[in-house]
Coordinates of C-alpha atoms and ligand atoms in Angstrom, one line a residue:
X271 CA -40.3 -2.3 -202.7
X272 CA -37.8 -4.5 -204.6
X273 CA -39.2 -6.5 -207.5
X274 CA -39.8 -10.3 -207.4
X275 CA -36.5 -11.1 -209.1
X276 CA -34.4 -9.2 -206.6
X277 CA -36.4 -10.5 -203.7
X278 CA -36.0 -14.1 -204.9
X279 CA -32.2 -13.6 -205.3
X280 CA -32.1 -12.6 -201.6
X281 CA -34.5 -15.3 -200.5
X282 CA -32.5 -18.2 -202.0
X283 CA -29.5 -17.2 -199.9
X284 CA -31.3 -17.5 -196.6
X285 CA -34.1 -20.0 -197.1
X286 CA -34.0 -23.4 -198.9
X287 CA -35.2 -22.8 -202.4
X288 CA -36.1 -19.3 -201.4
X289 CA -39.4 -20.4 -199.9
X290 CA -41.1 -21.7 -196.8
X291 CA -43.2 -24.4 -198.5
X292 CA -41.9 -26.2 -201.6
X293 CA -44.7 -25.7 -204.2
X294 CA -44.4 -21.9 -203.9
X295 CA -41.0 -22.2 -205.7
X296 CA -42.5 -22.7 -209.2
X297 CA -40.1 -25.6 -209.7
X298 CA -42.6 -27.7 -211.7
X299 CA -43.6 -24.8 -214.0
X300 CA -40.3 -23.1 -214.4
X301 CA -39.2 -19.5 -213.7
X302 CA -39.0 -17.7 -210.4
X303 CA -42.0 -17.2 -208.1
X304 CA -43.8 -13.9 -207.8
X305 CA -43.7 -12.1 -204.6
X306 CA -47.1 -11.0 -203.5
X307 CA -47.7 -7.6 -201.8
X308 CA -51.4 -7.8 -201.1
X309 CA -54.6 -9.5 -202.0
X310 CA -58.2 -8.3 -202.1
X311 CA -61.4 -10.2 -203.0
X312 CA -60.6 -12.5 -206.0
X313 CA -57.3 -10.8 -206.9
X314 CA -53.7 -10.9 -205.8
X315 CA -51.1 -8.2 -206.5
X316 CA -47.4 -8.8 -206.9
X317 CA -44.6 -6.4 -206.0
X318 CA -44.0 -5.9 -209.7
X319 CA -47.2 -4.0 -210.1
X320 CA -49.3 -6.8 -211.7
X321 CA -52.7 -8.1 -210.6
X322 CA -54.1 -11.6 -211.2
X323 CA -57.4 -13.4 -210.7
X324 CA -56.3 -15.8 -208.0
X325 CA -57.1 -19.5 -208.0
X326 CA -54.6 -20.5 -205.3
X327 CA -56.6 -18.8 -202.5
X328 CA -53.7 -19.4 -200.2
X329 CA -54.2 -23.2 -201.0
X330 CA -57.8 -23.1 -199.8
X331 CA -58.3 -21.0 -196.7
X332 CA -59.6 -17.9 -198.4
X333 CA -63.1 -19.3 -199.1
X334 CA -64.7 -15.8 -198.7
X335 CA -62.1 -14.1 -200.9
X336 CA -59.1 -12.2 -199.8
X337 CA -59.1 -9.4 -197.2
X338 CA -62.6 -10.2 -196.0
X339 CA -63.9 -7.3 -193.9
X340 CA -65.5 -9.4 -191.2
X341 CA -62.4 -11.4 -190.7
X342 CA -60.1 -8.4 -190.8
X343 CA -62.2 -6.6 -188.2
X344 CA -62.3 -9.7 -185.9
X345 CA -58.5 -10.0 -186.1
X346 CA -58.0 -6.3 -185.4
X347 CA -60.3 -6.4 -182.4
X348 CA -58.6 -9.5 -181.0
X349 CA -55.1 -8.1 -181.5
X350 CA -56.1 -5.1 -179.3
X351 CA -56.7 -7.4 -176.4
X352 CA -53.3 -9.1 -176.5
X353 CA -51.7 -11.7 -178.8
X354 CA -51.5 -14.8 -176.7
X355 CA -52.1 -15.8 -173.1
X356 CA -51.4 -19.5 -172.8
X357 CA -54.7 -19.9 -170.9
X358 CA -58.3 -20.6 -171.9
X359 CA -60.3 -18.0 -173.8
X360 CA -63.9 -17.6 -174.8
X361 CA -62.9 -17.5 -178.5
X362 CA -61.7 -21.1 -178.6
X363 CA -64.9 -22.3 -176.9
X364 CA -66.9 -20.5 -179.5
X365 CA -64.9 -21.9 -182.4
X366 CA -65.1 -25.4 -181.0
X367 CA -68.8 -25.1 -180.6
X368 CA -69.2 -23.9 -184.2
X369 CA -67.1 -26.8 -185.6
X370 CA -69.2 -29.3 -183.5
X371 CA -72.4 -27.7 -184.8
X372 CA -71.2 -27.8 -188.4
X373 CA -69.5 -31.1 -188.7
X374 CA -71.6 -34.3 -188.5
X375 CA -70.1 -36.8 -186.1
X376 CA -67.7 -34.3 -184.5
X377 CA -68.7 -34.1 -180.8
X378 CA -65.3 -32.8 -179.5
X379 CA -62.3 -31.1 -181.1
X380 CA -58.8 -30.2 -180.2
X381 CA -57.2 -27.1 -181.8
X382 CA -53.7 -27.3 -183.2
X383 CA -51.7 -25.1 -185.5
X384 CA -51.6 -26.8 -188.9
X385 CA -53.1 -29.6 -190.9
X386 CA -50.0 -31.6 -190.4
X387 CA -50.3 -31.4 -186.7
X388 CA -54.0 -32.4 -186.8
X389 CA -53.2 -35.5 -188.9
X390 CA -50.3 -36.5 -186.8
X391 CA -52.4 -36.3 -183.6
X392 CA -55.4 -38.1 -185.1
X393 CA -53.2 -41.0 -186.1
X394 CA -51.7 -41.3 -182.6
X395 CA -55.2 -41.2 -181.2
X396 CA -56.5 -43.9 -183.6
X397 CA -53.6 -46.1 -182.6
X398 CA -54.3 -45.6 -179.0
X399 CA -58.0 -46.2 -179.3
X400 CA -57.6 -49.5 -181.3
X401 CA -54.3 -50.7 -179.7
X402 CA -53.0 -51.4 -183.3
X403 CA -50.1 -50.0 -185.2
X404 CA -50.7 -50.1 -189.0
X405 CA -52.3 -47.3 -191.0
X406 CA -53.7 -47.4 -194.5
X407 CA -53.1 -44.5 -196.7
X408 CA -53.9 -43.9 -200.4
X409 CA -51.3 -43.3 -203.1
X410 CA -51.4 -39.6 -204.1
X411 CA -53.2 -38.4 -201.0
X412 CA -51.3 -35.8 -199.0
X413 CA -51.8 -35.6 -195.3
X414 CA -49.1 -33.1 -194.3
X415 CA -45.5 -33.9 -193.6
X416 CA -45.5 -36.1 -190.5
X417 CA -43.0 -39.0 -191.0
X418 CA -45.6 -41.7 -191.2
X419 CA -47.4 -39.9 -194.0
X420 CA -44.3 -39.4 -196.2
X421 CA -44.4 -43.0 -197.3
X422 CA -44.8 -44.6 -200.7
X423 CA -45.8 -48.1 -201.9
X424 CA -43.2 -50.8 -201.6
X425 CA -42.5 -53.0 -204.5
X426 CA -44.9 -55.9 -205.0
X427 CA -48.5 -56.2 -204.0
X428 CA -49.5 -56.0 -200.3
X429 CA -46.1 -55.0 -199.0
X430 CA -45.6 -52.4 -196.4
X431 CA -44.5 -48.8 -197.3
X432 CA -41.1 -47.3 -198.0
X433 CA -39.9 -43.8 -197.0
X434 CA -40.8 -41.2 -199.5
X435 CA -38.4 -38.6 -198.1
X436 CA -34.9 -38.9 -196.8
X437 CA -34.9 -38.7 -193.1
X438 CA -38.0 -41.0 -192.7
X439 CA -36.9 -44.3 -191.2
X440 CA -37.8 -47.7 -192.5
X441 CA -39.3 -48.5 -189.1
X442 CA -41.8 -45.7 -189.4
X443 CA -42.6 -46.4 -193.0
X444 CA -43.3 -50.1 -192.6
X445 CA -46.3 -49.3 -190.4
X446 CA -47.9 -47.3 -193.2
X447 CA -49.7 -49.5 -195.8
X448 CA -50.4 -48.0 -199.3
X449 CA -53.0 -48.8 -201.8
X450 CA -54.7 -47.0 -204.7
X451 CA -57.3 -44.3 -204.3
X452 CA -60.8 -45.7 -205.1
X453 CA -59.6 -49.3 -204.6
X454 CA -61.9 -51.0 -202.1
X455 CA -60.6 -54.5 -202.9
X456 CA -57.0 -53.4 -202.3
X457 CA -58.1 -51.8 -199.0
X458 CA -59.9 -55.0 -197.9
X459 CA -56.8 -57.2 -198.7
X460 CA -54.7 -55.0 -196.4
X461 CA -57.3 -55.0 -193.7
X462 CA -57.4 -58.8 -193.8
X463 CA -53.7 -59.2 -193.8
X464 CA -52.7 -56.7 -191.1
X465 CA -54.1 -55.4 -187.8
X466 CA -55.0 -51.9 -188.9
X467 CA -55.6 -49.0 -186.6
X468 CA -57.1 -46.6 -189.1
X469 CA -57.7 -45.8 -192.8
X470 CA -56.9 -42.2 -193.6
X471 CA -58.3 -40.7 -196.8
X472 CA -58.9 -37.4 -198.4
X473 CA -62.7 -37.7 -199.1
X474 CA -62.0 -35.8 -202.4
X475 CA -58.3 -36.1 -203.2
X476 CA -57.0 -32.5 -203.7
X477 CA -53.3 -33.0 -203.7
X478 CA -52.9 -35.0 -206.9
X479 CA -54.9 -32.5 -208.8
X480 CA -58.6 -33.2 -208.0
X481 CA -59.6 -36.8 -208.0
X482 CA -63.2 -37.7 -207.0
X483 CA -64.2 -40.6 -204.8
X484 CA -65.9 -43.1 -207.1
X485 CA -69.5 -44.2 -206.4
X486 CA -69.5 -46.2 -203.2
X487 CA -65.9 -45.6 -202.3
X488 CA -66.4 -43.6 -199.1
X489 CA -69.4 -45.6 -197.9
X490 CA -67.4 -48.8 -198.8
X491 CA -64.6 -47.6 -196.6
X492 CA -67.0 -47.0 -193.8
X493 CA -68.3 -50.6 -194.1
X494 CA -64.8 -52.1 -194.3
X495 CA -63.6 -50.2 -191.3
X496 CA -66.6 -51.4 -189.3
X497 CA -66.0 -55.0 -190.4
X498 CA -62.3 -55.0 -189.5
X499 CA -62.4 -52.8 -186.4
X500 CA -60.3 -50.0 -187.9
X501 CA -61.2 -46.3 -187.4
X502 CA -62.0 -44.2 -190.5
X503 CA -60.3 -40.8 -190.6
X504 CA -61.4 -38.2 -193.1
X505 CA -58.6 -35.8 -193.8
X506 CA -60.9 -32.8 -194.4
X507 CA -58.1 -30.2 -194.4
X508 CA -59.2 -29.2 -197.9
X509 CA -62.8 -30.4 -198.0
X510 CA -63.9 -29.3 -194.5
X511 CA -66.2 -26.3 -194.6
X512 CA -65.6 -26.2 -198.4
X513 CA -67.8 -28.9 -200.0
X514 CA -70.5 -28.0 -197.5
X515 CA -70.7 -26.5 -194.0
X516 CA -70.2 -30.1 -192.7
X517 CA -67.5 -30.9 -195.2
X518 CA -67.4 -34.2 -197.0
X519 CA -69.2 -36.0 -194.1
X520 CA -72.2 -33.9 -195.0
X521 CA -71.7 -33.7 -198.8
X522 CA -71.3 -37.5 -199.2
X523 CA -73.4 -38.5 -196.2
X524 CA -70.7 -40.8 -194.8
X525 CA -69.5 -40.6 -191.2
X526 CA -65.9 -40.8 -190.2
X527 CA -64.7 -41.7 -186.7
X528 CA -62.2 -38.9 -186.7
X529 CA -61.8 -35.8 -189.0
X530 CA -58.9 -33.5 -189.4
X531 CA -59.2 -29.8 -190.4
X532 CA -57.0 -27.0 -191.3
X533 CA -56.9 -24.3 -194.0
X534 CA -60.4 -22.8 -193.9
X535 CA -60.9 -23.0 -190.1
X536 CA -58.1 -20.5 -189.6
X537 CA -59.6 -17.9 -192.0
X538 CA -56.0 -17.3 -193.2
X539 CA -54.3 -17.8 -189.8
X540 CA -52.4 -21.0 -188.9
X541 CA -55.0 -23.3 -187.4
X542 CA -55.7 -27.0 -187.5
X543 CA -58.1 -29.2 -185.5
X544 CA -59.0 -32.8 -185.1
X545 CA -62.2 -34.1 -183.7
X546 CA -64.7 -37.0 -183.5
X547 CA -66.9 -38.9 -181.1
X548 CA -66.5 -38.0 -177.4
X549 CA -65.7 -41.5 -176.5
X550 CA -62.6 -41.4 -178.7
X551 CA -61.6 -37.7 -178.0
X552 CA -61.7 -38.3 -174.3
X553 CA -58.5 -40.3 -174.7
X554 CA -56.7 -37.1 -175.4
X555 CA -54.7 -35.5 -172.5
X556 CA -55.4 -34.1 -170.0
X557 CA -58.4 -36.3 -169.4
X558 CA -56.9 -39.2 -171.4
X559 CA -53.5 -40.8 -171.8
X560 CA -52.8 -39.8 -175.4
X561 CA -50.4 -36.9 -175.1
X562 CA -50.8 -33.9 -177.3
X563 CA -50.1 -30.2 -176.6
X564 CA -49.4 -26.9 -178.1
X565 CA -48.0 -23.6 -176.7
X566 CA -49.9 -21.5 -179.2
X567 CA -52.8 -23.8 -179.9
X568 CA -56.1 -22.0 -179.7
X569 CA -54.3 -18.7 -180.1
X570 CA -56.9 -15.9 -179.6
X571 CA -56.1 -14.0 -182.8
X572 CA -56.3 -17.2 -184.9
X573 CA -59.5 -18.2 -183.2
X574 CA -61.1 -14.8 -183.9
X575 CA -60.2 -15.2 -187.6
X576 CA -61.6 -18.7 -187.8
X577 CA -64.7 -17.9 -186.0
X578 CA -65.5 -14.9 -188.2
X579 CA -65.0 -17.1 -191.2
X580 CA -67.2 -19.9 -190.0
X581 CA -69.9 -17.4 -189.0
X582 CA -69.9 -16.0 -192.5
X583 CA -70.2 -19.5 -193.9
X584 CA -73.4 -19.8 -191.9
X585 CA -75.0 -16.6 -193.0
X586 CA -74.7 -16.3 -196.7
X587 CA -75.3 -18.5 -199.7
X588 CA -71.6 -19.1 -200.1
X589 CA -71.9 -22.7 -201.2
X590 CA -74.5 -22.0 -203.9
X591 CA -72.2 -19.4 -205.4
X592 CA -68.9 -21.1 -205.2
X593 CA -70.3 -24.4 -206.5
X594 CA -72.0 -22.6 -209.4
X595 CA -68.7 -20.9 -210.3
X596 CA -66.9 -24.2 -210.0
X597 CA -69.3 -25.8 -212.4
X598 CA -69.1 -22.8 -214.8
X599 CA -65.3 -23.0 -214.8
X600 CA -65.2 -26.8 -215.3
X601 CA -67.8 -26.8 -218.1
X602 CA -66.1 -23.9 -219.8
X603 CA -62.6 -25.5 -219.7
X604 CA -64.1 -28.8 -220.9
X605 CA -65.8 -27.1 -223.9
X606 CA -62.7 -25.2 -224.8
X607 CA -60.5 -28.4 -224.9
X608 CA -63.2 -30.3 -226.8
X609 CA -63.5 -27.6 -229.5
X610 CA -59.8 -27.4 -229.9
X611 CA -59.5 -31.2 -229.9
X612 CA -57.1 -31.2 -227.0
X613 CA -56.9 -34.4 -224.9
X614 CA -57.8 -33.3 -221.4
X615 CA -60.1 -34.0 -218.5
X616 CA -61.5 -31.6 -216.0
X617 CA -62.4 -32.9 -212.5
X618 CA -64.7 -30.9 -210.3
X619 CA -66.2 -31.2 -206.8
X620 CA -68.0 -28.1 -205.8
X621 CA -65.5 -25.3 -205.7
X622 CA -62.5 -27.6 -206.4
X623 CA -61.5 -27.7 -210.1
X624 CA -58.5 -29.3 -211.9
X625 CA -57.8 -29.7 -215.6
X626 CA -55.4 -32.4 -216.6
X627 CA -53.7 -32.4 -220.0
X628 CA -52.9 -35.5 -222.1
X629 CA -55.2 -37.9 -220.3
X630 CA -58.9 -38.8 -220.6
X631 CA -59.4 -40.0 -217.0
X632 CA -58.0 -39.1 -213.7
X633 CA -59.3 -41.5 -211.1
X634 CA -56.2 -42.5 -209.1
X635 CA -52.5 -41.8 -208.8
X636 CA -51.6 -44.1 -211.6
X637 CA -53.8 -42.2 -214.0
X638 CA -53.0 -38.6 -212.9
X639 CA -49.3 -39.5 -213.1
X640 CA -49.7 -39.8 -216.9
X641 CA -50.8 -36.2 -217.2
X642 CA -48.5 -34.0 -219.4
X643 CA -46.8 -31.7 -216.9
X644 CA -44.8 -29.9 -219.6
X645 CA -48.0 -28.8 -221.3
X646 CA -49.4 -27.7 -217.9
X647 CA -46.2 -25.7 -217.3
X648 CA -46.6 -23.9 -220.6
X649 CA -50.3 -23.3 -220.0
X650 CA -49.6 -22.0 -216.5
X651 CA -47.1 -19.4 -217.9
X652 CA -49.6 -18.3 -220.7
X653 CA -52.3 -17.9 -218.1
X654 CA -50.1 -15.9 -215.8
X655 CA -49.2 -13.6 -218.6
X656 CA -52.9 -13.1 -219.2
X657 CA -53.5 -12.2 -215.5
X658 CA -54.7 -15.5 -214.2
X659 CA -52.8 -17.1 -211.2
X660 CA -53.2 -20.9 -211.3
X661 CA -51.5 -23.3 -209.0
X662 CA -47.8 -23.6 -210.1
X663 CA -48.2 -27.4 -210.4
X664 CA -50.5 -29.7 -212.4
X665 CA -51.2 -31.7 -209.2
X666 CA -53.1 -29.0 -207.3
X667 CA -56.7 -27.8 -207.3
X668 CA -58.0 -24.5 -208.4
X669 CA -59.9 -23.0 -205.4
X670 CA -63.0 -21.0 -206.2
X671 CA -63.9 -18.5 -203.5
X672 CA -67.0 -16.4 -202.7
X673 CA -65.4 -13.3 -204.2
X674 CA -65.0 -14.9 -207.7
X675 CA -67.5 -13.2 -210.0
X676 CA -69.1 -14.5 -213.2
X677 CA -66.9 -12.0 -214.9
X678 CA -63.8 -13.4 -213.2
X679 CA -64.7 -16.9 -214.6
X680 CA -65.5 -15.4 -218.1
X681 CA -62.2 -13.6 -218.1
X682 CA -60.4 -16.8 -217.1
X683 CA -62.2 -18.8 -219.8
X684 CA -61.3 -16.2 -222.4
X685 CA -57.6 -16.4 -221.3
X686 CA -57.7 -20.2 -221.4
X687 CA -59.2 -20.2 -224.9
X688 CA -56.5 -17.8 -226.1
X689 CA -53.7 -19.7 -224.4
X690 CA -54.7 -23.1 -225.7
X691 CA -55.4 -21.9 -229.2
X692 CA -52.0 -20.3 -229.3
X693 CA -50.4 -23.6 -228.1
X694 CA -52.5 -25.5 -230.6
X695 CA -51.3 -23.1 -233.4
X696 CA -47.6 -23.7 -232.4
X697 CA -48.2 -27.4 -232.4
X698 CA -47.1 -27.9 -228.8
X699 CA -50.5 -29.4 -227.8
Ligands
PLP757 C1 -52.7 -28.9 -196.7 C2 -53.1 -30.3 -196.3 C3 -52.5 -30.9 -195.1 C4 -51.4 -30.2 -194.3 O1 -51.8 -29.0 -193.8 P1 -50.7 -28.0 -193.3 O2 -51.5 -26.9 -192.6 O3 -50.0 -27.5 -194.6 O4 -49.8 -28.7 -192.4 C5 -53.0 -32.1 -194.7 N1 -54.0 -32.7 -195.4 C6 -54.5 -32.2 -196.5 C7 -55.6 -33.0 -197.2 C8 -54.1 -31.0 -197.0 O5 -54.6 -30.5 -198.2

């Protein structure tokens, strides 16, 4: 096989930036991306012959670790029966039943093919149910790349949003209202001023690094939505089946009206889903008048992978282990930074961990934006050289999976200690 450098040279000629999703391009940490040939348990292997302890975990789906035997067997068995039929199958019923049994408040689901699609469909449904147009979103939360979610705050308080990508029209952007994560007062002002269909939130923000919901934030949103007649949508594409079997709704004990899923529910295959109370979900076609469809939705191979993953999450003490490893990593990184007198904060929610450099708090987009991304880039390269594959961006989570061992975490902490000490010695940090 060709090496990473040669493959990247070919890739950039035929794909924008040489990648199929932007963060893979290593743009914010410098250098060219590694091409991966395989992955097993907690490790990934590149085409250049190196192995790494992996904290990207395919951005979250691989909660059992890579190349899990149960998922692999389920996929191989499904493949032998045919790849896609465009007609109902038993596997999709089983996966839907499993999701409904895991997720509090989810009585019905519709399978789609990505998190983006789940969010886009849930927003349409919320608008249909309430008969309202506006949507509230939080600065720094990511909900996939549907037009109405690629919107940033306008100038001045309480204005409507502006496009955050070329190609998104002002008309679409102005229906999305933006406020700060953890800001209940700002949310209420928007709910008072506008007729709002829904508030969409990442219950733990995992796309600006990791930012935790402050005490009372999620339950406060529940109350505000009830008061002002808006639906509350939890975007659980990261947190679903990760914080707990029942995701953030179970972990924080707050019910959303609709929840969106992705990542983990596909076991590594492209799957998304949205769900909620029957009364709302029955508006979806073919029984309702909210149109939403998908040629490959509920694909039998993808369903087999998702079902095997969720069944595994039911049977073993996955959460005890990954949360313990998350705490071990977060505590270790905090201690290392403190001992070396490095200004840094480590945020952790269960198996989601993120270390920010150059700041003492990371509570919303305004504060995480102050993080020193140059330091992160240097740290990332040091860690990579030491055999630890972190996210190639400051603003992503490390994902702990069930295959990460105590030794993996110890090795990672040793690498971090060496890397930061070296940077300290050189005066870059
Ligand atoms: C990844 C992600 C999405 C988008 O999912 P895709 O499958 O990449 O389309 C949406 N919401 C959140 C919270 C995510 O982390």
